[in-house]
PDB file of C-alpha atoms in Angstrom:
ATOM      1  CA  MET A   1      70.288 113.392 110.330  1.00 92.00           C
ATOM      2  CA  ASP A   2      68.245 112.541 113.381  1.00 95.00           C
ATOM      3  CA  LYS A   3      70.022 112.238 116.695  1.00 97.00           C
ATOM      4  CA  ARG A   4      69.083 110.183 119.726  1.00 97.00           C
ATOM      5  CA  ALA A   5      70.098 110.190 123.361  1.00 97.00           C
ATOM      6  CA  LEU A   6      73.014 107.827 123.927  1.00 98.00           C
ATOM      7  CA  GLY A   7      71.918 106.164 127.130  1.00 98.00           C
ATOM      8  CA  ARG A   8      73.402 107.485 130.336  1.00 97.00           C
ATOM      9  CA  THR A   9      76.134 109.535 128.631  1.00 98.00           C
ATOM     10  CA  GLY A  10      74.021 112.685 128.653  1.00 96.00           C
ATOM     11  CA  ARG A  11      74.979 113.151 124.997  1.00 97.00           C
ATOM     12  CA  GLU A  12      73.307 112.563 121.655  1.00 97.00           C
ATOM     13  CA  ALA A  13      74.516 110.564 118.685  1.00 98.00           C
ATOM     14  CA  SER A  14      73.485 110.507 115.034  1.00 98.00           C
ATOM     15  CA  VAL A  15      71.246 107.520 114.336  1.00 98.00           C
ATOM     16  CA  VAL A  16      73.832 106.344 111.819  1.00 98.00           C
ATOM     17  CA  GLY A  17      77.381 106.439 113.115  1.00 98.00           C
ATOM     18  CA  LEU A  18      80.653 105.201 111.653  1.00 98.00           C
ATOM     19  CA  GLY A  19      82.494 102.091 112.724  1.00 97.00           C
ATOM     20  CA  THR A  20      86.225 102.436 112.136  1.00 96.00           C
ATOM     21  CA  TRP A  21      87.590  98.924 112.557  1.00 91.00           C
ATOM     22  CA  GLN A  22      88.453  98.960 108.853  1.00 86.00           C
ATOM     23  CA  LEU A  23      90.532 102.142 109.211  1.00 87.00           C
ATOM     24  CA  GLY A  24      92.965 100.217 111.405  1.00 80.00           C
ATOM     25  CA  ALA A  25      93.800  97.971 108.420  1.00 67.00           C
ATOM     26  CA  ASP A  26      92.151  94.835 109.817  1.00 58.00           C
ATOM     27  CA  TRP A  27      90.013  94.525 106.662  1.00 53.00           C
ATOM     28  CA  GLY A  28      92.914  94.875 104.254  1.00 60.00           C
ATOM     29  CA  ASP A  29      95.241  97.842 103.844  1.00 69.00           C
ATOM     30  CA  VAL A  30      93.737 101.334 104.037  1.00 76.00           C
ATOM     31  CA  VAL A  31      95.691 104.311 102.704  1.00 85.00           C
ATOM     32  CA  GLU A  32      95.760 107.232 105.140  1.00 88.00           C
ATOM     33  CA  ALA A  33      94.347 109.719 102.640  1.00 91.00           C
ATOM     34  CA  ASP A  34      91.469 107.354 101.930  1.00 91.00           C
ATOM     35  CA  ALA A  35      90.775 107.012 105.667  1.00 93.00           C
ATOM     36  CA  PHE A  36      90.574 110.786 106.078  1.00 95.00           C
ATOM     37  CA  ALA A  37      88.284 111.017 103.049  1.00 96.00           C
ATOM     38  CA  VAL A  38      85.898 108.461 104.605  1.00 96.00           C
ATOM     39  CA  LEU A  39      85.838 110.345 107.913  1.00 97.00           C
ATOM     40  CA  ASP A  40      85.205 113.617 106.102  1.00 97.00           C
ATOM     41  CA  ALA A  41      82.402 112.159 103.980  1.00 98.00           C
ATOM     42  CA  ALA A  42      80.708 110.719 107.053  1.00 98.00           C
ATOM     43  CA  LEU A  43      80.925 114.023 108.907  1.00 98.00           C
ATOM     44  CA  GLU A  44      79.592 115.974 105.923  1.00 98.00           C
ATOM     45  CA  SER A  45      76.686 113.505 105.728  1.00 98.00           C
ATOM     46  CA  GLY A  46      75.581 114.250 109.277  1.00 98.00           C
ATOM     47  CA  VAL A  47      77.406 111.492 111.163  1.00 98.00           C
ATOM     48  CA  THR A  48      78.403 112.647 114.653  1.00 98.00           C
ATOM     49  CA  PHE A  49      79.325 109.299 116.238  1.00 98.00           C
ATOM     50  CA  PHE A  50      82.615 107.512 115.514  1.00 98.00           C
ATOM     51  CA  ASP A  51      83.344 104.143 117.116  1.00 98.00           C
ATOM     52  CA  THR A  52      86.909 102.866 117.394  1.00 98.00           C
ATOM     53  CA  ALA A  53      89.116 100.715 119.638  1.00 97.00           C
ATOM     54  CA  ASP A  54      92.693 100.635 120.867  1.00 97.00           C
ATOM     55  CA  VAL A  55      93.238  97.313 119.092  1.00 95.00           C
ATOM     56  CA  TYR A  56      92.125  98.472 115.630  1.00 95.00           C
ATOM     57  CA  GLY A  57      95.452  98.539 113.833  1.00 92.00           C
ATOM     58  CA  ASP A  58      97.054  98.594 117.304  1.00 93.00           C
ATOM     59  CA  GLY A  59      95.955 102.201 117.753  1.00 95.00           C
ATOM     60  CA  ARG A  60      96.069 103.364 114.122  1.00 93.00           C
ATOM     61  CA  SER A  61      92.314 103.892 113.923  1.00 95.00           C
ATOM     62  CA  GLU A  62      92.334 106.037 117.079  1.00 96.00           C
ATOM     63  CA  GLN A  63      95.308 108.040 115.803  1.00 95.00           C
ATOM     64  CA  LEU A  64      93.671 108.741 112.456  1.00 95.00           C
ATOM     65  CA  ILE A  65      90.482 109.945 114.145  1.00 97.00           C
ATOM     66  CA  GLY A  66      92.476 112.096 116.554  1.00 97.00           C
ATOM     67  CA  ARG A  67      94.390 113.777 113.754  1.00 96.00           C
ATOM     68  CA  PHE A  68      91.240 114.239 111.682  1.00 97.00           C
ATOM     69  CA  LEU A  69      89.326 115.916 114.505  1.00 97.00           C
ATOM     70  CA  LYS A  70      92.273 118.060 115.620  1.00 96.00           C
ATOM     71  CA  ASN A  71      91.651 120.213 112.570  1.00 92.00           C
ATOM     72  CA  ARG A  72      87.901 120.256 113.228  1.00 94.00           C
ATOM     73  CA  PRO A  73      87.548 121.327 116.867  1.00 90.00           C
ATOM     74  CA  ASP A  74      83.932 122.387 116.398  1.00 93.00           C
ATOM     75  CA  ALA A  75      82.770 119.246 114.574  1.00 96.00           C
ATOM     76  CA  GLY A  76      80.805 118.022 117.590  1.00 96.00           C
ATOM     77  CA  VAL A  77      81.742 114.384 116.998  1.00 98.00           C
ATOM     78  CA  PHE A  78      81.235 111.925 119.848  1.00 98.00           C
ATOM     79  CA  VAL A  79      84.082 109.388 119.821  1.00 98.00           C
ATOM     80  CA  ALA A  80      83.629 106.034 121.535  1.00 98.00           C
ATOM     81  CA  THR A  81      86.654 103.805 121.920  1.00 98.00           C
ATOM     82  CA  LYS A  82      87.189 100.375 123.455  1.00 98.00           C
ATOM     83  CA  MET A  83      89.862  98.738 125.587  1.00 98.00           C
ATOM     84  CA  GLY A  84      90.962  95.312 126.719  1.00 98.00           C
ATOM     85  CA  ARG A  85      91.678  93.235 123.635  1.00 96.00           C
ATOM     86  CA  ARG A  86      95.372  94.092 123.456  1.00 95.00           C
ATOM     87  CA  ALA A  87      95.974  92.024 126.608  1.00 97.00           C
ATOM     88  CA  GLU A  88      95.724  88.301 127.207  1.00 97.00           C
ATOM     89  CA  GLN A  89      92.062  87.552 127.795  1.00 97.00           C
ATOM     90  CA  ARG A  90      92.105  86.673 131.491  1.00 97.00           C
ATOM     91  CA  PRO A  91      89.688  88.328 133.958  1.00 98.00           C
ATOM     92  CA  GLU A  92      92.544  89.384 136.254  1.00 98.00           C
ATOM     93  CA  ASN A  93      93.931  91.617 133.507  1.00 98.00           C
ATOM     94  CA  TYR A  94      90.850  93.827 133.808  1.00 98.00           C
ATOM     95  CA  SER A  95      92.312  95.844 136.685  1.00 98.00           C
ATOM     96  CA  LEU A  96      92.449  99.528 137.582  1.00 98.00           C
ATOM     97  CA  ASP A  97      96.180  99.776 136.836  1.00 98.00           C
ATOM     98  CA  ASN A  98      95.677  98.310 133.372  1.00 98.00           C
ATOM     99  CA  PHE A  99      92.593 100.446 132.786  1.00 98.00           C
ATOM    100  CA  ARG A 100      94.608 103.581 133.537  1.00 98.00           C
ATOM    101  CA  ALA A 101      97.426 102.525 131.219  1.00 98.00           C
ATOM    102  CA  TRP A 102      95.061 101.564 128.393  1.00 98.00           C
ATOM    103  CA  ASN A 103      93.072 104.740 128.916  1.00 98.00           C
ATOM    104  CA  ASP A 104      96.190 106.908 128.835  1.00 98.00           C
ATOM    105  CA  ARG A 105      97.235 105.344 125.541  1.00 98.00           C
ATOM    106  CA  SER A 106      93.823 105.940 123.948  1.00 98.00           C
ATOM    107  CA  ARG A 107      93.727 109.540 125.158  1.00 98.00           C
ATOM    108  CA  ALA A 108      97.161 110.122 123.627  1.00 98.00           C
ATOM    109  CA  ASN A 109      96.136 108.456 120.358  1.00 97.00           C
ATOM    110  CA  LEU A 110      92.963 110.554 120.142  1.00 98.00           C
ATOM    111  CA  GLY A 111      94.633 113.725 121.392  1.00 98.00           C
ATOM    112  CA  VAL A 112      92.127 114.408 124.170  1.00 98.00           C
ATOM    113  CA  ASP A 113      92.267 114.851 127.934  1.00 98.00           C
ATOM    114  CA  THR A 114      88.993 113.032 128.560  1.00 98.00           C
ATOM    115  CA  LEU A 115      87.491 110.289 126.422  1.00 98.00           C
ATOM    116  CA  ASP A 116      83.810 110.689 125.527  1.00 98.00           C
ATOM    117  CA  LEU A 117      83.135 106.994 126.141  1.00 98.00           C
ATOM    118  CA  VAL A 118      85.310 103.964 126.784  1.00 98.00           C
ATOM    119  CA  GLN A 119      83.874 100.474 126.388  1.00 98.00           C
ATOM    120  CA  LEU A 120      85.162  97.150 127.643  1.00 98.00           C
ATOM    121  CA  HIS A 121      85.939  95.307 124.431  1.00 98.00           C
ATOM    122  CA  CYS A 122      84.201  91.919 124.598  1.00 97.00           C
ATOM    123  CA  PRO A 123      86.031  90.753 127.732  1.00 98.00           C
ATOM    124  CA  PRO A 124      85.746  87.287 129.297  1.00 97.00           C
ATOM    125  CA  SER A 125      82.202  86.722 130.570  1.00 97.00           C
ATOM    126  CA  ALA A 126      83.338  86.659 134.219  1.00 97.00           C
ATOM    127  CA  VAL A 127      84.372  90.307 133.946  1.00 98.00           C
ATOM    128  CA  TYR A 128      80.747  91.462 133.755  1.00 98.00           C
ATOM    129  CA  SER A 129      80.054  90.009 137.218  1.00 97.00           C
ATOM    130  CA  SER A 130      83.068  91.607 138.922  1.00 98.00           C
ATOM    131  CA  ASP A 131      82.308  94.481 141.293  1.00 98.00           C
ATOM    132  CA  ALA A 132      86.000  95.419 141.268  1.00 98.00           C
ATOM    133  CA  VAL A 133      85.927  95.944 137.511  1.00 98.00           C
ATOM    134  CA  PHE A 134      83.044  98.377 137.664  1.00 98.00           C
ATOM    135  CA  ASP A 135      84.509 100.139 140.701  1.00 98.00           C
ATOM    136  CA  ALA A 136      87.635 100.659 138.600  1.00 98.00           C
ATOM    137  CA  LEU A 137      85.591 102.063 135.730  1.00 98.00           C
ATOM    138  CA  ASP A 138      83.880 104.436 138.168  1.00 98.00           C
ATOM    139  CA  THR A 139      87.351 105.557 139.215  1.00 98.00           C
ATOM    140  CA  LEU A 140      88.243 106.401 135.611  1.00 98.00           C
ATOM    141  CA  VAL A 141      85.183 108.661 135.471  1.00 98.00           C
ATOM    142  CA  ALA A 142      86.041 110.253 138.825  1.00 98.00           C
ATOM    143  CA  GLU A 143      89.584 110.915 137.564  1.00 98.00           C
ATOM    144  CA  LYS A 144      88.111 112.492 134.408  1.00 98.00           C
ATOM    145  CA  ARG A 145      89.997 110.088 132.182  1.00 98.00           C
ATOM    146  CA  THR A 146      86.672 109.274 130.568  1.00 98.00           C
ATOM    147  CA  ALA A 147      83.283 110.957 130.712  1.00 98.00           C
ATOM    148  CA  ALA A 148      81.383 107.666 130.630  1.00 98.00           C
ATOM    149  CA  TYR A 149      81.855 103.946 130.166  1.00 98.00           C
ATOM    150  CA  GLY A 150      80.029 101.114 128.509  1.00 98.00           C
ATOM    151  CA  VAL A 151      80.589  97.595 127.246  1.00 98.00           C
ATOM    152  CA  SER A 152      80.793  95.787 123.943  1.00 98.00           C
ATOM    153  CA  VAL A 153      79.435  92.266 124.270  1.00 98.00           C
ATOM    154  CA  GLU A 154      79.249  89.000 122.371  1.00 97.00           C
ATOM    155  CA  THR A 155      76.122  87.509 123.966  1.00 97.00           C
ATOM    156  CA  CYS A 156      72.709  88.617 125.148  1.00 98.00           C
ATOM    157  CA  ALA A 157      73.437  87.188 128.603  1.00 98.00           C
ATOM    158  CA  GLU A 158      76.498  89.445 128.908  1.00 98.00           C
ATOM    159  CA  ALA A 159      74.436  92.433 127.799  1.00 98.00           C
ATOM    160  CA  LEU A 160      71.769  91.814 130.423  1.00 98.00           C
ATOM    161  CA  THR A 161      74.392  91.493 133.177  1.00 98.00           C
ATOM    162  CA  ALA A 162      75.965  94.784 132.109  1.00 98.00           C
ATOM    163  CA  ILE A 163      72.658  96.636 131.826  1.00 98.00           C
ATOM    164  CA  ALA A 164      71.998  95.868 135.504  1.00 98.00           C
ATOM    165  CA  ARG A 165      75.112  97.853 136.462  1.00 98.00           C
ATOM    166  CA  PRO A 166      74.099 101.420 137.379  1.00 97.00           C
ATOM    167  CA  GLY A 167      77.191 103.042 135.869  1.00 98.00           C
ATOM    168  CA  VAL A 168      76.991 101.429 132.457  1.00 98.00           C
ATOM    169  CA  ALA A 169      76.020 104.111 129.935  1.00 98.00           C
ATOM    170  CA  SER A 170      75.747 101.973 126.815  1.00 98.00           C
ATOM    171  CA  VAL A 171      75.914  98.453 125.464  1.00 98.00           C
ATOM    172  CA  GLN A 172      77.314  97.673 122.052  1.00 98.00           C
ATOM    173  CA  ILE A 173      75.898  94.468 120.598  1.00 98.00           C
ATOM    174  CA  ILE A 174      75.615  92.697 117.247  1.00 98.00           C
ATOM    175  CA  LEU A 175      72.203  93.475 115.789  1.00 98.00           C
ATOM    176  CA  ASN A 176      71.077  93.112 112.203  1.00 98.00           C
ATOM    177  CA  PRO A 177      68.361  91.320 110.183  1.00 98.00           C
ATOM    178  CA  PHE A 178      70.400  88.116 110.571  1.00 98.00           C
ATOM    179  CA  ARG A 179      70.822  88.552 114.364  1.00 98.00           C
ATOM    180  CA  LEU A 180      67.429  89.143 116.002  1.00 98.00           C
ATOM    181  CA  LYS A 181      67.914  87.606 119.436  1.00 98.00           C
ATOM    182  CA  PRO A 182      68.699  90.990 121.152  1.00 98.00           C
ATOM    183  CA  LEU A 183      65.148  92.112 120.354  1.00 98.00           C
ATOM    184  CA  GLU A 184      63.693  89.622 122.829  1.00 97.00           C
ATOM    185  CA  GLU A 185      65.214  90.814 126.128  1.00 97.00           C
ATOM    186  CA  VAL A 186      68.221  93.067 125.640  1.00 98.00           C
ATOM    187  CA  LEU A 187      66.584  96.040 123.935  1.00 98.00           C
ATOM    188  CA  PRO A 188      63.573  96.096 126.300  1.00 98.00           C
ATOM    189  CA  ALA A 189      65.884  95.904 129.346  1.00 98.00           C
ATOM    190  CA  ALA A 190      68.094  98.678 128.001  1.00 98.00           C
ATOM    191  CA  ARG A 191      65.099 100.945 127.340  1.00 98.00           C
ATOM    192  CA  GLU A 192      63.815 100.418 130.861  1.00 98.00           C
ATOM    193  CA  ALA A 193      67.221 101.110 132.416  1.00 98.00           C
ATOM    194  CA  GLY A 194      68.032 104.115 130.229  1.00 98.00           C
ATOM    195  CA  VAL A 195      71.054 102.385 128.707  1.00 98.00           C
ATOM    196  CA  GLY A 196      72.014 103.210 125.140  1.00 98.00           C
ATOM    197  CA  ILE A 197      72.292 100.530 122.466  1.00 98.00           C
ATOM    198  CA  VAL A 198      75.039 100.770 119.852  1.00 98.00           C
ATOM    199  CA  ALA A 199      74.277  98.260 117.066  1.00 98.00           C
ATOM    200  CA  ARG A 200      77.409  96.781 115.568  1.00 97.00           C
ATOM    201  CA  VAL A 201      78.144  94.387 112.676  1.00 96.00           C
ATOM    202  CA  PRO A 202      74.968  95.823 111.109  1.00 97.00           C
ATOM    203  CA  LEU A 203      75.616  94.410 107.642  1.00 97.00           C
ATOM    204  CA  ALA A 204      76.854  90.995 108.831  1.00 96.00           C
ATOM    205  CA  SER A 205      80.372  91.833 107.625  1.00 94.00           C
ATOM    206  CA  GLY A 206      78.973  92.942 104.288  1.00 93.00           C
ATOM    207  CA  LEU A 207      76.717  89.951 103.619  1.00 96.00           C
ATOM    208  CA  LEU A 208      73.608  92.107 103.805  1.00 97.00           C
ATOM    209  CA  SER A 209      74.930  94.367 101.059  1.00 95.00           C
ATOM    210  CA  GLY A 210      74.079  91.570  98.608  1.00 93.00           C
ATOM    211  CA  LYS A 211      77.364  92.155  96.758  1.00 93.00           C
ATOM    212  CA  TYR A 212      79.193  88.922  97.587  1.00 94.00           C
ATOM    213  CA  THR A 213      79.113  85.581  95.788  1.00 93.00           C
ATOM    214  CA  LYS A 214      80.656  82.162  96.324  1.00 93.00           C
ATOM    215  CA  ASP A 215      83.528  83.361  94.132  1.00 93.00           C
ATOM    216  CA  THR A 216      84.298  86.505  96.141  1.00 95.00           C
ATOM    217  CA  VAL A 217      87.915  86.497  97.348  1.00 93.00           C
ATOM    218  CA  PHE A 218      88.807  88.446 100.495  1.00 93.00           C
ATOM    219  CA  ALA A 219      92.353  89.590 101.234  1.00 87.00           C
ATOM    220  CA  ALA A 220      94.471  87.319 103.408  1.00 88.00           C
ATOM    221  CA  ASP A 221      94.603  89.997 106.144  1.00 83.00           C
ATOM    222  CA  ASP A 222      90.809  90.489 106.063  1.00 86.00           C
ATOM    223  CA  HIS A 223      89.063  88.758 108.975  1.00 89.00           C
ATOM    224  CA  ARG A 224      86.474  87.449 106.528  1.00 93.00           C
ATOM    225  CA  SER A 225      89.249  85.210 105.246  1.00 93.00           C
ATOM    226  CA  PHE A 226      90.879  84.083 108.481  1.00 93.00           C
ATOM    227  CA  ASN A 227      88.110  84.088 111.117  1.00 93.00           C
ATOM    228  CA  ARG A 228      85.135  82.337 109.532  1.00 94.00           C
ATOM    229  CA  HIS A 229      85.196  79.647 112.195  1.00 92.00           C
ATOM    230  CA  GLY A 230      86.449  81.763 115.102  1.00 93.00           C
ATOM    231  CA  GLU A 231      90.142  81.055 114.525  1.00 93.00           C
ATOM    232  CA  ALA A 232      91.264  84.492 115.771  1.00 91.00           C
ATOM    233  CA  PHE A 233      88.343  85.827 117.849  1.00 92.00           C
ATOM    234  CA  ASP A 234      84.658  85.166 118.391  1.00 93.00           C
ATOM    235  CA  GLN A 235      83.080  83.685 115.288  1.00 94.00           C
ATOM    236  CA  GLY A 236      80.074  85.965 115.701  1.00 92.00           C
ATOM    237  CA  GLU A 237      82.196  88.947 114.633  1.00 92.00           C
ATOM    238  CA  THR A 238      82.536  87.534 111.112  1.00 95.00           C
ATOM    239  CA  PHE A 239      79.370  87.278 108.996  1.00 95.00           C
ATOM    240  CA  SER A 240      77.429  87.389 112.314  1.00 95.00           C
ATOM    241  CA  GLY A 241      78.516  83.798 112.904  1.00 95.00           C
ATOM    242  CA  ILE A 242      76.524  82.497 109.927  1.00 96.00           C
ATOM    243  CA  ASP A 243      77.957  79.900 107.577  1.00 94.00           C
ATOM    244  CA  TYR A 244      79.054  81.811 104.476  1.00 95.00           C
ATOM    245  CA  THR A 245      77.075  79.701 102.014  1.00 95.00           C
ATOM    246  CA  THR A 246      73.933  79.956 104.122  1.00 94.00           C
ATOM    247  CA  GLY A 247      74.490  83.689 104.459  1.00 95.00           C
ATOM    248  CA  LEU A 248      74.821  84.209 100.711  1.00 96.00           C
ATOM    249  CA  SER A 249      71.513  82.478 100.065  1.00 96.00           C
ATOM    250  CA  ALA A 250      69.721  84.406 102.822  1.00 97.00           C
ATOM    251  CA  ALA A 251      71.271  87.671 101.643  1.00 97.00           C
ATOM    252  CA  ALA A 252      69.955  87.125  98.135  1.00 97.00           C
ATOM    253  CA  GLU A 253      66.466  86.742  99.557  1.00 97.00           C
ATOM    254  CA  PHE A 254      66.921  89.801 101.794  1.00 98.00           C
ATOM    255  CA  SER A 255      67.952  91.904  98.785  1.00 97.00           C
ATOM    256  CA  GLY A 256      64.495  91.342  97.369  1.00 97.00           C
ATOM    257  CA  LEU A 257      62.975  93.141 100.368  1.00 98.00           C
ATOM    258  CA  ALA A 258      64.675  96.461  99.635  1.00 98.00           C
ATOM    259  CA  PRO A 259      62.152  99.246  98.894  1.00 96.00           C
ATOM    260  CA  GLU A 260      62.397 101.128  95.644  1.00 95.00           C
ATOM    261  CA  GLY A 261      65.290 103.591  95.769  1.00 95.00           C
ATOM    262  CA  ALA A 262      67.095 101.857  98.644  1.00 97.00           C
ATOM    263  CA  THR A 263      69.984  99.411  98.489  1.00 98.00           C
ATOM    264  CA  PRO A 264      69.967  96.181 100.515  1.00 98.00           C
ATOM    265  CA  ALA A 265      72.603  97.678 102.829  1.00 98.00           C
ATOM    266  CA  GLN A 266      70.505 100.787 103.433  1.00 98.00           C
ATOM    267  CA  THR A 267      67.472  98.591 104.051  1.00 98.00           C
ATOM    268  CA  ALA A 268      69.384  96.650 106.719  1.00 98.00           C
ATOM    269  CA  LEU A 269      70.476  99.873 108.397  1.00 98.00           C
ATOM    270  CA  ARG A 270      66.940 101.304 108.248  1.00 98.00           C
ATOM    271  CA  TRP A 271      65.627  98.094 109.835  1.00 98.00           C
ATOM    272  CA  ILE A 272      68.066  98.485 112.746  1.00 98.00           C
ATOM    273  CA  ILE A 273      67.233 102.164 113.250  1.00 98.00           C
ATOM    274  CA  GLN A 274      63.557 101.229 113.589  1.00 97.00           C
ATOM    275  CA  GLN A 275      64.117  98.833 116.476  1.00 98.00           C
ATOM    276  CA  PRO A 276      62.906 100.471 119.728  1.00 97.00           C
ATOM    277  CA  GLY A 277      65.826 101.192 122.012  1.00 97.00           C
ATOM    278  CA  VAL A 278      68.568 101.513 119.403  1.00 98.00           C
ATOM    279  CA  SER A 279      70.593 104.694 119.880  1.00 98.00           C
ATOM    280  CA  THR A 280      72.891 104.432 116.868  1.00 98.00           C
ATOM    281  CA  VAL A 281      74.113 101.921 114.319  1.00 98.00           C
ATOM    282  CA  ILE A 282      77.774 101.819 113.284  1.00 98.00           C
ATOM    283  CA  PRO A 283      78.414 100.485 109.773  1.00 97.00           C
ATOM    284  CA  GLY A 284      81.983 100.643 108.551  1.00 94.00           C
ATOM    285  CA  ALA A 285      82.977 102.210 105.255  1.00 93.00           C
ATOM    286  CA  ARG A 286      85.982 101.635 103.038  1.00 89.00           C
ATOM    287  CA  SER A 287      85.142 104.428 100.567  1.00 93.00           C
ATOM    288  CA  VAL A 288      83.565 107.852 100.393  1.00 97.00           C
ATOM    289  CA  GLY A 289      80.643 106.378  98.483  1.00 97.00           C
ATOM    290  CA  GLN A 290      79.979 103.780 101.156  1.00 96.00           C
ATOM    291  CA  ALA A 291      80.150 106.388 103.914  1.00 97.00           C
ATOM    292  CA  ARG A 292      77.618 108.610 102.170  1.00 98.00           C
ATOM    293  CA  ALA A 293      75.301 105.746 101.248  1.00 98.00           C
ATOM    294  CA  ASN A 294      75.305 104.434 104.820  1.00 98.00           C
ATOM    295  CA  ALA A 295      74.516 107.863 106.220  1.00 98.00           C
ATOM    296  CA  ALA A 296      71.658 108.258 103.752  1.00 98.00           C
ATOM    297  CA  ALA A 297      69.917 105.309 105.414  1.00 97.00           C
ATOM    298  CA  GLY A 298      69.210 107.648 108.314  1.00 96.00           C
ATOM    299  CA  SER A 299      66.789 109.650 106.205  1.00 94.00           C
ATOM    300  CA  LEU A 300      64.963 106.782 104.498  1.00 95.00           C
ATOM    301  CA  ALA A 301      61.251 106.371 105.113  1.00 95.00           C
ATOM    302  CA  PRO A 302      60.428 103.746 107.756  1.00 96.00           C
ATOM    303  CA  LEU A 303      60.092 100.215 106.444  1.00 98.00           C
ATOM    304  CA  SER A 304      56.548  98.943 106.088  1.00 97.00           C
ATOM    305  CA  GLN A 305      55.033  96.435 108.484  1.00 97.00           C
ATOM    306  CA  THR A 306      54.982  93.947 105.611  1.00 98.00           C
ATOM    307  CA  THR A 307      58.743  94.314 105.178  1.00 98.00           C
ATOM    308  CA  LEU A 308      59.375  94.007 108.903  1.00 98.00           C
ATOM    309  CA  GLU A 309      57.359  90.794 108.983  1.00 98.00           C
ATOM    310  CA  ALA A 310      59.236  89.480 105.958  1.00 98.00           C
ATOM    311  CA  VAL A 311      62.575  90.077 107.731  1.00 98.00           C
ATOM    312  CA  ARG A 312      61.355  88.107 110.732  1.00 98.00           C
ATOM    313  CA  ASP A 313      60.128  85.287 108.506  1.00 98.00           C
ATOM    314  CA  LEU A 314      63.466  85.129 106.679  1.00 98.00           C
ATOM    315  CA  TYR A 315      65.351  84.945 109.962  1.00 98.00           C
ATOM    316  CA  ASP A 316      63.094  82.246 111.374  1.00 97.00           C
ATOM    317  CA  ARG A 317      63.345  80.101 108.252  1.00 97.00           C
ATOM    318  CA  ARG A 318      66.994  80.520 107.254  1.00 95.00           C
ATOM    319  CA  ILE A 319      69.058  81.746 110.206  1.00 96.00           C
ATOM    320  CA  ARG A 320      67.502  81.090 113.613  1.00 96.00           C
ATOM    321  CA  ALA A 321      68.298  77.377 113.899  1.00 94.00           C
ATOM    322  CA  GLU A 322      71.956  78.019 113.111  1.00 92.00           C
ATOM    323  CA  ILE A 323      72.850  80.827 115.510  1.00 95.00           C
ATOM    324  CA  HIS A 324      69.999  81.798 117.884  1.00 93.00           C
ATOM    325  CA  HIS A 325      71.129  79.562 120.745  1.00 93.00           C
ATOM    326  CA  ARG A 326      74.763  80.658 120.560  1.00 93.00           C
ATOM    327  CA  TRP A 327      74.711  84.408 121.176  1.00 95.00           C
TER     328      TRP A 327
END
């Protein structure tokens, strides 16, 4: 699989990575053996970038990755984690003392002395404008608790504020065929600054797979059941913030754009990979088959200009009015 420079980290990442939110059991229960099988399938398929967070299963995702990689010391996997969402979301909680404590916990969970990359996990917007916060992150690098730091954001405005910070190595942002706003300013600004872009929620919580219907039932502990209107966290994290009924209709139309031999999900991932400035995309996977299919998107032929224009037209007609102004 192709690899690309990951911003200011000085490292490379596979163009298709693996998001591991689901391994923390926040998308329904995940058996440990199944989690290891997904990680193994991704690695065998050329994936060298795993994204996790201290809040995924309250550390379970980090622990599973740490135990998996302990037996594969030469795997060459770049592990990005995130911090901040385990605390009450007040700007004053984003302090050096808390950063050290959160960092120590993640390092213990992952079984490493130095994290590859730690990202602020969608903090309050005021945090991005705090010099003290970024001084504290610089301190973590100086103390070799982490090799680099980045941010995971909800909005384009937050991304642009972060990109202007000289120490920010990467920005993780929602980007998919149903979320095009980052193409306007965020990706160009990141390219110019040398900041990596990690594209998350690439399948709009599975909508873009084309597998769901109005009768699909999600588990009670799956965020697609309990966070459709932002009841637990930002609504944009679930189905990219799109009304489920609207999303189903748009997804059916998107499925018709898939080239011969590619699934709708692979087409969505290929579309993201083609956007200038994207370093890696991080679909999740609940099964070995999903992990392998997602990775295979990295070797698909580029989408045609006709298909790219059709994606833009679909977004403008069906999605833009609903979400473009919000994120």
